[in-house]
Amino acid sequence: MTLPCSSFRILQRYFRWLAFVTLALWLSAIVALSLLPFDTIAFMAPSLADNVIHAAAYGIGALIACLAFSRPLLVWTTTSLIGTVVEFGQGWVGTGRSPEFEEAIANGLGALLGVTLALAMRAGSHWIEQRR
């Protein structure tokens, strides 16, 4: 069953709105967790997995952002910038956490991975549509 064009546009608008709200909630959670005192969240991130957790968190955020917006380069730049600002902001908040350059890099690489995955999903969906 195919949807009429107007129905598709309505669904697309609501989907983007839902993706935008999800992105706002996700980034709020990332910022909140990043600025909590270290002893509050130390049980969540063993030292070896810390960079992987950072990359996964920002990768998921970038993936959601690519669903909400159709500008992958802007999404990667913005998500990486947010990750860097939050990471280096930890030193100024006074929560006992210190900024780490490696975590800022992990944030940017995770964002790049999320954008790449979103682009691959988009290309795959176009390929599937062409095969029908």
Coordinates of N, CA, C and O in Angstrom, one line a residue, residues 44-56:
M44 N 29.9 3.5 36.1 CA 29.4 3.3 34.7 C 30.5 3.1 33.7 O 30.2 2.5 32.7
A45 N 31.6 3.7 33.9 CA 32.6 3.7 32.9 C 34.0 3.3 33.4 O 34.8 4.1 33.9
P46 N 34.3 2.0 33.2 CA 35.7 1.6 33.5 C 36.7 2.4 32.6 O 36.3 2.8 31.5
S47 N 37.9 2.6 33.1 CA 38.8 3.5 32.3 C 39.0 3.1 30.9 O 39.1 3.9 30.0
L48 N 39.1 1.8 30.6 CA 39.3 1.3 29.2 C 38.1 1.6 28.3 O 38.3 2.0 27.2
A49 N 36.9 1.4 28.8 CA 35.7 1.6 28.0 C 35.2 3.0 28.0 O 34.3 3.3 27.3
D50 N 35.9 3.9 28.7 CA 35.4 5.3 28.8 C 35.3 6.0 27.4 O 34.3 6.6 27.0
N51 N 36.4 5.8 26.6 CA 36.4 6.4 25.3 C 35.4 5.8 24.3 O 34.8 6.5 23.5
V52 N 35.1 4.5 24.5 CA 34.1 3.8 23.7 C 32.7 4.3 24.1 O 31.9 4.5 23.2
I53 N 32.5 4.5 25.3 CA 31.2 5.0 25.8 C 31.0 6.5 25.2 O 29.9 6.8 24.7
H54 N 32.0 7.3 25.2 CA 31.9 8.6 24.7 C 31.6 8.5 23.2 O 30.7 9.2 22.7
A55 N 32.3 7.7 22.5 CA 32.1 7.6 21.0 C 30.7 7.1 20.7 O 30.0 7.6 19.8
A56 N 30.2 6.1 21.5 CA 28.9 5.6 21.2 C 27.8 6.6 21.5 O 26.9 6.8 20.8

